[in-house]
CSV table of C-alpha atoms in Angstrom, one decimal:
chain,number,residue,atom,x,y,z
A,606,MET,CA,27.5,135.6,70.6
A,607,ASN,CA,27.6,139.2,69.5
A,608,THR,CA,29.6,140.0,66.4
A,609,SER,CA,30.7,143.5,65.4
A,610,ARG,CA,32.4,144.8,62.3
A,611,THR,CA,34.2,148.1,62.6
A,612,GLY,CA,37.3,149.9,61.3
A,613,SER,CA,37.6,148.2,57.9
A,614,THR,CA,41.0,148.7,56.4
A,615,ALA,CA,40.2,146.8,53.2
A,616,PRO,CA,39.0,148.2,49.9
A,617,PRO,CA,35.5,147.2,48.7
A,618,PRO,CA,35.1,143.7,47.3
A,619,ARG,CA,35.6,144.9,43.6
A,620,ARG,CA,39.3,145.0,43.1
A,621,SER,CA,41.8,145.3,40.4
A,622,GLY,CA,43.6,142.2,39.1
A,623,ARG,CA,46.9,143.3,40.8
A,624,ARG,CA,45.2,143.7,44.2
A,625,LEU,CA,43.4,140.4,43.9
A,626,ALA,CA,46.7,138.7,43.0
A,627,GLY,CA,48.5,140.2,45.9
A,628,ALA,CA,45.8,139.2,48.3
A,629,LEU,CA,45.8,135.6,47.3
A,630,LEU,CA,49.5,135.4,48.3
A,631,ALA,CA,48.3,135.6,51.8
A,632,GLY,CA,46.0,132.6,51.4
A,633,ALA,CA,48.5,130.5,49.7
A,634,VAL,CA,48.3,130.3,54.6
A,635,LEU,CA,39.6,133.2,59.7
A,636,LEU,CA,28.0,137.2,72.8
A,637,GLY,CA,27.8,137.4,76.2
A,638,ALA,CA,28.6,140.3,78.3
A,639,ALA,CA,31.3,142.7,77.1
A,640,GLY,CA,33.4,142.2,80.2
A,641,CYS,CA,34.6,144.9,82.5
A,642,GLY,CA,37.6,145.8,84.5
A,643,SER,CA,41.2,145.0,83.7
A,644,PRO,CA,42.3,142.9,80.7
A,645,GLU,CA,43.7,140.3,83.2
A,646,ALA,CA,40.3,140.0,84.8
A,647,ALA,CA,38.7,139.4,81.4
A,648,SER,CA,41.2,136.7,80.3
A,649,GLY,CA,41.8,135.0,83.7
A,650,SER,CA,40.0,131.9,84.9
A,651,GLY,CA,38.5,133.6,88.0
A,652,GLU,CA,35.3,134.8,86.2
A,653,ARG,CA,34.7,131.5,84.4
A,654,LYS,CA,33.3,128.2,85.4
A,655,ALA,CA,35.7,125.5,84.6
A,656,GLY,CA,34.5,123.0,82.1
A,657,SER,CA,31.8,125.1,80.4
A,658,PRO,CA,29.8,123.2,77.8
A,659,ALA,CA,31.3,125.3,75.0
A,660,GLY,CA,34.8,124.8,76.2
A,661,THR,CA,34.4,121.1,76.8
A,662,THR,CA,33.0,120.6,73.3
A,663,ALA,CA,35.7,122.7,71.7
A,664,ARG,CA,38.4,120.8,73.5
A,665,THR,CA,37.0,117.5,72.3
A,666,ALA,CA,36.9,118.7,68.7
A,667,LEU,CA,40.3,120.2,68.9
A,668,ALA,CA,41.8,117.0,70.3
A,669,GLY,CA,40.5,115.2,67.2
A,670,LEU,CA,42.1,117.7,64.9
A,671,MET,CA,45.4,117.5,66.7
A,672,LYS,CA,45.8,113.8,65.7
A,673,PRO,CA,47.9,112.9,62.7
A,674,VAL,CA,46.1,111.6,59.7
A,675,ASP,CA,47.3,108.0,59.1
A,676,SER,CA,44.6,106.7,56.7
A,677,LEU,CA,42.5,108.1,53.8
A,678,PRO,CA,39.7,106.8,51.6
A,679,LYS,CA,40.3,106.4,47.9
A,680,PRO,CA,39.3,109.6,46.1
A,681,GLY,CA,38.0,107.7,43.1
A,682,PRO,CA,38.4,104.7,40.9
A,683,PRO,CA,41.8,103.5,39.4
A,684,VAL,CA,43.3,105.7,36.6
A,685,ASP,CA,45.0,104.4,33.5
A,686,THR,CA,48.2,106.5,33.5
A,687,ARG,CA,50.1,104.6,30.7
A,688,ALA,CA,49.4,107.2,28.0
A,689,ALA,CA,50.7,110.0,30.3
A,690,ALA,CA,54.2,108.6,30.6
A,691,GLY,CA,56.8,110.8,28.9
A,692,LYS,CA,54.6,113.8,28.8
A,693,THR,CA,55.1,117.3,30.4
A,694,VAL,CA,52.6,119.1,32.7
A,695,PHE,CA,52.9,122.9,33.4
A,696,TYR,CA,52.6,124.1,37.0
A,697,ILE,CA,51.7,127.8,37.4
A,698,PRO,CA,51.3,128.9,41.0
A,699,ILE,CA,50.3,132.5,41.6
A,700,ALA,CA,53.8,133.0,43.0
A,701,LEU,CA,56.3,130.1,43.0
A,702,LYS,CA,58.8,131.3,45.7
A,703,VAL,CA,56.5,132.2,48.6
A,704,GLY,CA,54.3,130.4,51.1
A,705,HIS,CA,53.6,126.8,50.6
A,706,PHE,CA,54.0,126.8,46.8
A,707,PRO,CA,57.6,125.5,46.8
A,708,LEU,CA,56.4,122.5,48.9
A,709,VAL,CA,53.6,121.8,46.5
A,710,GLN,CA,56.0,122.0,43.5
A,711,LYS,CA,58.4,119.5,45.1
A,712,ASN,CA,55.7,117.0,45.9
A,713,LEU,CA,54.1,117.4,42.4
A,714,THR,CA,57.4,116.6,40.9
A,715,THR,CA,57.8,113.5,43.1
A,716,ALA,CA,54.2,112.3,42.4
A,717,PHE,CA,54.5,112.7,38.6
A,718,GLU,CA,57.9,111.0,38.5
A,719,ARG,CA,56.1,107.8,39.8
A,720,VAL,CA,54.2,107.6,36.5
A,721,GLY,CA,56.9,109.0,34.2
A,722,VAL,CA,55.5,112.6,33.8
A,723,ARG,CA,57.8,115.6,33.8
A,724,LEU,CA,56.8,118.9,35.6
A,725,HIS,CA,57.7,122.3,34.2
A,726,SER,CA,57.1,125.2,36.6
A,727,CYS,CA,56.4,128.8,35.6
A,728,ASP,CA,56.3,131.6,38.3
A,729,GLY,CA,53.1,133.7,38.1
A,730,GLN,CA,55.0,136.4,40.1
A,731,GLY,CA,51.9,137.5,41.8
A,732,THR,CA,50.6,139.6,39.0
A,733,PRO,CA,48.1,139.2,36.2
A,734,SER,CA,50.8,139.9,33.6
A,735,GLY,CA,53.1,137.3,35.0
A,736,ILE,CA,50.3,134.7,35.2
A,737,SER,CA,49.1,135.5,31.6
A,738,ALA,CA,52.7,135.2,30.4
A,739,CYS,CA,52.9,131.7,31.9
A,740,LEU,CA,49.6,130.6,30.4
A,741,ASP,CA,50.6,132.0,27.0
A,742,GLN,CA,53.9,130.0,27.2
A,743,ALA,CA,51.8,126.9,27.8
A,744,VAL,CA,49.7,127.5,24.7
A,745,ALA,CA,52.9,128.0,22.7
A,746,GLN,CA,54.7,124.9,24.1
A,747,LYS,CA,51.6,122.6,24.2
A,748,PRO,CA,52.1,120.5,27.3
A,749,ALA,CA,49.9,117.6,28.1
A,750,ALA,CA,48.1,119.7,30.8
A,751,VAL,CA,48.3,122.8,32.9
A,752,ILE,CA,47.8,123.2,36.6
A,753,THR,CA,47.3,126.6,38.1
A,754,ASP,CA,47.5,127.1,41.9
A,755,TYR,CA,45.5,129.8,43.8
A,756,VAL,CA,45.0,131.7,40.5
A,757,PRO,CA,41.4,132.8,40.4
A,758,TYR,CA,39.7,132.6,37.0
A,759,GLU,CA,38.5,136.2,37.4
A,760,LEU,CA,42.1,137.4,37.5
A,761,VAL,CA,42.9,136.5,33.8
A,762,PRO,CA,39.7,135.1,32.3
A,763,THR,CA,40.7,135.9,28.7
A,764,THR,CA,43.9,134.0,29.0
A,765,PHE,CA,42.3,131.0,30.7
A,766,GLU,CA,39.8,130.8,27.9
A,767,LYS,CA,42.7,131.0,25.4
A,768,VAL,CA,44.2,127.9,27.0
A,769,ARG,CA,40.8,126.2,27.0
A,770,ALA,CA,40.4,126.9,23.3
A,771,SER,CA,43.8,125.4,22.6
A,772,GLY,CA,42.5,122.0,23.8
A,773,ILE,CA,45.1,121.7,26.6
A,774,PRO,CA,43.4,120.4,29.8
A,775,VAL,CA,43.5,122.8,32.7
A,776,TYR,CA,43.1,122.1,36.4
A,777,VAL,CA,42.5,125.3,38.4
A,778,ALA,CA,43.6,124.3,41.9
A,779,GLY,CA,42.9,126.3,45.1
A,780,THR,CA,40.0,128.3,43.9
A,781,ALA,CA,36.3,127.6,43.3
A,782,ALA,CA,34.6,128.0,39.9
A,783,PRO,CA,32.9,131.4,39.4
A,784,GLU,CA,29.2,131.2,38.7
A,785,GLY,CA,28.5,130.5,35.0
A,786,VAL,CA,32.0,129.2,34.2
A,787,ARG,CA,31.6,125.8,32.5
A,788,GLN,CA,33.6,122.9,33.8
A,789,SER,CA,34.4,119.6,32.1
A,790,ALA,CA,36.9,116.8,32.1
A,791,ALA,CA,39.3,119.2,30.3
A,792,PHE,CA,38.7,122.4,32.4
A,793,ALA,CA,38.1,121.7,36.1
A,794,PHE,CA,38.4,123.5,39.4
A,795,GLY,CA,39.6,122.3,42.8
A,796,ASP,CA,37.3,123.8,45.4
A,797,PRO,CA,39.4,124.9,48.5
A,798,ASP,CA,36.4,125.1,50.9
A,799,ALA,CA,36.6,121.6,52.3
A,800,HIS,CA,40.1,122.2,53.6
A,801,GLY,CA,39.5,125.9,54.4
A,802,PHE,CA,36.3,125.3,56.4
A,803,THR,CA,37.9,122.5,58.5
A,804,ILE,CA,40.8,124.8,59.3
A,805,MET,CA,38.6,127.6,60.3
A,806,ASP,CA,36.5,125.4,62.6
A,807,GLY,CA,39.7,124.2,64.3
A,808,LEU,CA,41.0,127.8,64.6
A,809,ALA,CA,37.8,128.9,66.4
A,810,ASP,CA,37.8,125.7,68.6
A,811,ALA,CA,41.4,126.4,69.7
A,812,VAL,CA,40.3,129.9,71.0
A,813,ILE,CA,37.1,128.6,72.6
A,814,ALA,CA,38.9,125.8,74.3
A,815,ASP,CA,41.7,128.1,75.6
A,816,SER,CA,39.1,130.5,77.0
A,817,ASP,CA,36.7,127.8,78.2
A,818,GLY,CA,34.0,129.4,76.2
A,819,ALA,CA,34.5,133.0,77.3
A,820,ALA,CA,36.8,134.5,74.7
A,821,ARG,CA,36.7,138.2,73.6
A,822,VAL,CA,38.1,137.9,70.1
A,823,LEU,CA,39.5,140.3,67.6
A,824,PHE,CA,39.2,138.5,64.3
A,825,LEU,CA,41.1,139.8,61.2
A,826,LYS,CA,39.1,138.9,58.1
A,827,VAL,CA,41.1,138.9,54.8
A,828,MET,CA,38.8,140.6,52.2
A,829,ASP,CA,40.8,140.2,49.0
A,830,SER,CA,39.2,137.1,47.5
A,831,ALA,CA,36.0,135.2,47.6
A,832,SER,CA,37.7,132.1,49.2
A,833,THR,CA,39.3,134.1,52.0
A,834,ARG,CA,36.0,135.9,52.7
A,835,ARG,CA,34.1,132.6,52.8
A,836,SER,CA,36.7,131.0,55.1
A,837,ALA,CA,36.5,134.0,57.5
A,838,ASP,CA,32.8,133.9,57.6
A,839,ARG,CA,32.9,130.2,58.4
A,840,ALA,CA,35.1,131.0,61.4
A,841,VAL,CA,32.9,133.7,62.7
A,842,GLU,CA,29.8,131.6,62.2
A,843,HIS,CA,31.5,128.7,64.2
A,844,PHE,CA,32.1,131.1,67.1
A,845,ARG,CA,28.5,132.2,66.9
A,846,LYS,CA,27.1,128.7,67.0
A,847,ALA,CA,29.6,127.0,69.3
A,848,CYS,CA,30.3,129.7,71.8
A,849,PRO,CA,27.3,131.8,73.0
A,850,ASP,CA,29.4,133.5,75.7
A,851,CYS,CA,32.1,134.6,73.3
A,852,ARG,CA,32.2,138.0,71.7
A,853,VAL,CA,33.9,138.5,68.3
A,854,THR,CA,34.9,141.8,66.8
A,855,VAL,CA,35.7,141.6,63.1
A,856,LYS,CA,38.2,143.9,61.4
A,857,GLU,CA,38.6,143.7,57.6
A,858,VAL,CA,42.2,143.6,56.3
A,859,GLY,CA,44.1,142.9,53.1
A,860,LEU,CA,47.6,142.8,51.9
A,861,SER,CA,47.3,146.2,50.2
A,862,THR,CA,46.7,147.6,53.7
A,863,MET,CA,49.2,145.4,55.6
A,864,LYS,CA,51.0,148.5,56.9
A,865,ASP,CA,47.8,149.5,58.8
A,866,VAL,CA,47.3,146.2,60.7
A,867,PRO,CA,49.5,147.1,63.7
A,868,SER,CA,47.6,150.3,64.3
A,869,LEU,CA,44.3,148.6,63.7
A,870,VAL,CA,45.2,146.0,66.4
A,871,SER,CA,46.4,148.5,68.9
A,872,SER,CA,43.4,150.8,68.4
A,873,ALA,CA,41.0,147.8,68.9
A,874,LEU,CA,42.7,146.9,72.1
A,875,LEU,CA,42.6,150.4,73.4
A,876,THR,CA,38.9,150.7,72.5
A,877,ASP,CA,38.1,147.3,74.1
A,878,PRO,CA,40.7,146.3,76.8
A,879,ALA,CA,38.6,143.2,77.5
A,880,ILE,CA,39.9,141.5,74.3
A,881,THR,CA,41.7,138.2,75.2
A,882,HIS,CA,42.5,136.8,71.8
A,883,VAL,CA,43.6,138.2,68.4
A,884,VAL,CA,43.0,135.8,65.5
A,885,PRO,CA,44.5,136.8,62.1
A,886,GLU,CA,42.9,134.6,59.4
A,887,TYR,CA,46.4,133.7,58.0
A,888,ASP,CA,49.9,133.7,59.5
A,889,THR,CA,50.9,136.3,56.9
A,890,TYR,CA,49.6,138.8,59.4
A,891,LEU,CA,51.2,137.3,62.4
A,892,SER,CA,54.2,139.7,62.6
A,893,ALA,CA,51.9,142.8,62.2
A,894,VAL,CA,49.7,141.5,65.0
A,895,VAL,CA,52.6,141.1,67.3
A,896,THR,CA,53.8,144.6,66.5
A,897,GLY,CA,50.3,146.0,67.4
A,898,LEU,CA,50.3,144.1,70.7
A,899,GLN,CA,53.7,145.4,71.6
A,900,SER,CA,52.7,149.0,70.9
A,901,VAL,CA,50.1,148.9,73.7
A,902,GLY,CA,51.9,146.7,76.1
A,903,ARG,CA,49.6,143.7,75.7
A,904,THR,CA,52.1,141.0,74.7
A,905,ARG,CA,51.7,139.0,77.9
A,906,ASP,CA,48.0,138.7,78.4
A,907,VAL,CA,46.6,138.6,74.8
A,908,LYS,CA,46.9,135.3,73.0
A,909,ILE,CA,47.0,134.6,69.2
A,910,ALA,CA,45.8,131.8,67.1
A,911,THR,CA,46.2,131.6,63.3
A,912,THR,CA,46.4,129.3,60.3
A,913,GLY,CA,49.3,128.0,58.2
A,914,ALA,CA,51.9,125.3,58.7
A,915,THR,CA,55.2,126.6,57.4
A,916,LEU,CA,58.4,125.8,59.3
A,917,ALA,CA,58.8,129.4,60.5
A,918,THR,CA,55.3,129.6,61.9
A,919,VAL,CA,55.4,126.2,63.6
A,920,GLN,CA,58.8,127.0,65.1
A,921,GLN,CA,57.3,130.3,66.5
A,922,LEU,CA,54.5,128.3,68.0
A,923,LYS,CA,57.0,126.3,70.0
A,924,SER,CA,58.9,129.3,71.2
A,925,ASP,CA,56.4,132.1,71.6
A,926,ASP,CA,54.0,131.9,74.6
A,927,ARG,CA,51.6,134.3,72.9
A,928,LEU,CA,50.9,131.9,70.0
A,929,LEU,CA,48.5,129.2,71.3
A,930,ALA,CA,47.7,127.3,68.1
A,931,VAL,CA,48.3,127.1,64.4
A,932,VAL,CA,45.9,125.1,62.2
A,933,GLY,CA,46.8,124.1,58.6
A,934,ALA,CA,46.4,121.8,55.6
A,935,SER,CA,49.3,119.7,54.4
A,936,PRO,CA,51.0,121.3,51.3
A,937,PRO,CA,52.7,118.1,50.3
A,938,TYR,CA,49.3,116.3,50.2
A,939,LEU,CA,47.8,119.1,48.2
A,940,GLY,CA,50.5,118.5,45.6
A,941,TRP,CA,49.6,114.8,45.3
A,942,THR,CA,45.9,115.7,44.9
A,943,MET,CA,46.8,118.0,42.1
A,944,ALA,CA,48.7,115.2,40.4
A,945,ASP,CA,45.8,112.8,40.8
A,946,ALA,CA,43.3,115.3,39.4
A,947,THR,CA,45.5,116.0,36.4
A,948,LEU,CA,46.1,112.3,35.6
A,949,ARG,CA,42.4,111.7,35.8
A,950,MET,CA,41.8,114.6,33.3
A,951,LEU,CA,44.4,113.1,31.0
A,952,ASP,CA,42.5,109.9,31.1
A,953,GLY,CA,39.3,111.7,30.1
A,954,GLU,CA,37.8,111.8,33.6
A,955,GLN,CA,36.5,114.9,35.4
A,956,PRO,CA,38.4,115.0,38.7
A,957,PRO,CA,36.7,115.1,42.1
A,958,ARG,CA,35.5,118.5,43.1
A,959,THR,CA,37.0,117.9,46.6
A,960,TYR,CA,39.5,115.4,48.0
A,961,PRO,CA,39.6,113.9,51.5
A,962,VAL,CA,40.9,116.5,54.0
A,963,VAL,CA,44.4,116.4,55.5
A,964,THR,CA,44.6,119.1,58.2
A,965,ARG,CA,46.0,119.3,61.7
A,966,ALA,CA,45.9,121.6,64.6
A,967,PHE,CA,49.3,122.3,66.1
A,968,THR,CA,49.6,123.4,69.7
A,969,LYS,CA,52.5,123.5,72.2
A,970,ASP,CA,51.8,119.8,73.1
A,971,THR,CA,51.7,118.8,69.4
A,972,VAL,CA,55.0,120.4,68.3
A,973,ASP,CA,56.9,118.9,71.2
A,974,GLY,CA,57.1,115.6,69.4
A,975,LEU,CA,57.8,117.0,65.9
A,976,ALA,CA,61.1,117.3,64.1
A,977,LEU,CA,61.0,120.9,63.0
A,978,ASN,CA,63.3,120.8,60.0
A,979,PRO,CA,63.0,121.4,56.3
A,980,LYS,CA,63.1,117.7,55.5
A,981,ASP,CA,60.0,116.9,57.5
A,982,GLU,CA,58.3,120.1,56.3
A,983,VAL,CA,58.8,119.0,52.6
A,984,SER,CA,57.7,115.4,53.3
A,985,GLY,CA,54.5,116.5,55.2
A,986,ARG,CA,55.4,114.2,58.1
A,987,TRP,CA,54.0,116.7,60.6
A,988,PHE,CA,50.5,115.8,59.4
A,989,GLY,CA,51.0,112.0,59.7
A,990,ASP,CA,52.7,109.3,57.7
A,991,PRO,CA,53.0,110.5,54.0
A,992,ALA,CA,52.6,106.9,52.9
A,993,ALA,CA,49.0,107.0,54.1
A,994,TYR,CA,48.1,109.0,50.9
A,995,GLN,CA,51.0,108.3,48.7
A,996,ASP,CA,50.3,104.5,48.7
A,997,VAL,CA,46.6,105.2,47.9
A,998,PHE,CA,47.4,107.4,44.9
A,999,THR,CA,50.2,105.2,43.5
A,1000,GLY,CA,47.9,102.2,43.9
A,1001,LEU,CA,45.2,104.0,41.9
A,1002,TRP,CA,47.7,105.0,39.2
A,1003,GLY,CA,49.2,101.6,38.9
A,1004,ALA,CA,52.6,103.0,39.8
A,1005,ARG,CA,55.4,101.3,41.8
């Protein structure tokens, strides 16, 4: 598989705190011959041998990821939560009102209620100043613990260290620990790569399966944080290893250049009419991609796959023929893992670096059997029976 990188619209990796914060709002949901002739010829089945090895393998892998998750292993030993009852935990997402964060907040509240812990939320507002204000508020009010969500340590390192120095346990969810930053039972990170890499493998497999191993892919790589870059690299590497007859062109994007994405997509399609699939790393870019396809009249023959699992995106999957797959992690489950990590820290235990993965690939066939409504979105039922993990956690916590 040949991979090309052209037409970067993202700034260099060194970024201001404000740009980094804005970028992470996107993640809060990655060769053979070049092909000749018309786009229809490139994307049709006439040139391909049905059941290619790459396509068959991808279809098998995708079928596994399409199944709901109905059982999970225990993430660790039982936890004594008796001392946590009656205490308050701060939840500080990078931005409380966007993406999956409201779903995480609701499930954190439910999980903590099972052991008598109160949740207080503070909106980071997507800016370093807003996040710092929430962390400063925590230092002043002295909760039992603080959870941050998708807030990279590098964004506000001084304020993070102020909370650490105050003695309040901090769980930094959704971002890996930077090199050299000390972790302990009172200051721990939740590495997102286990979920992120599973999602990116599924995203690539959806395209490989759809094209029977002959896709010409335009991949939009989000450059604004280390985790989004690692996830995108994982997807491209999966294409390289799993699909020798695929070709992937990588374009670098970011929220600060969102307005340029439609023209970037249209330009790429004009330059290479053989492109069959456009793959934005996150569904944040879905609307911009559709606009780009519309501008060059390619809405019928070019397909899209992306990541995320919000109600709006899954509904679009059901109604829009262009969108062939959406792969995502369960936000409700993530909320319960954050609760478990925090309760372990309050018991003096360093939480697991990663938790068992709850992800699912949604396709036209998958969504046909789902109730696409806010209630099931909040419960996480699209990913399987929520009791599969809730019973595990409450059992470990000694909760009813």
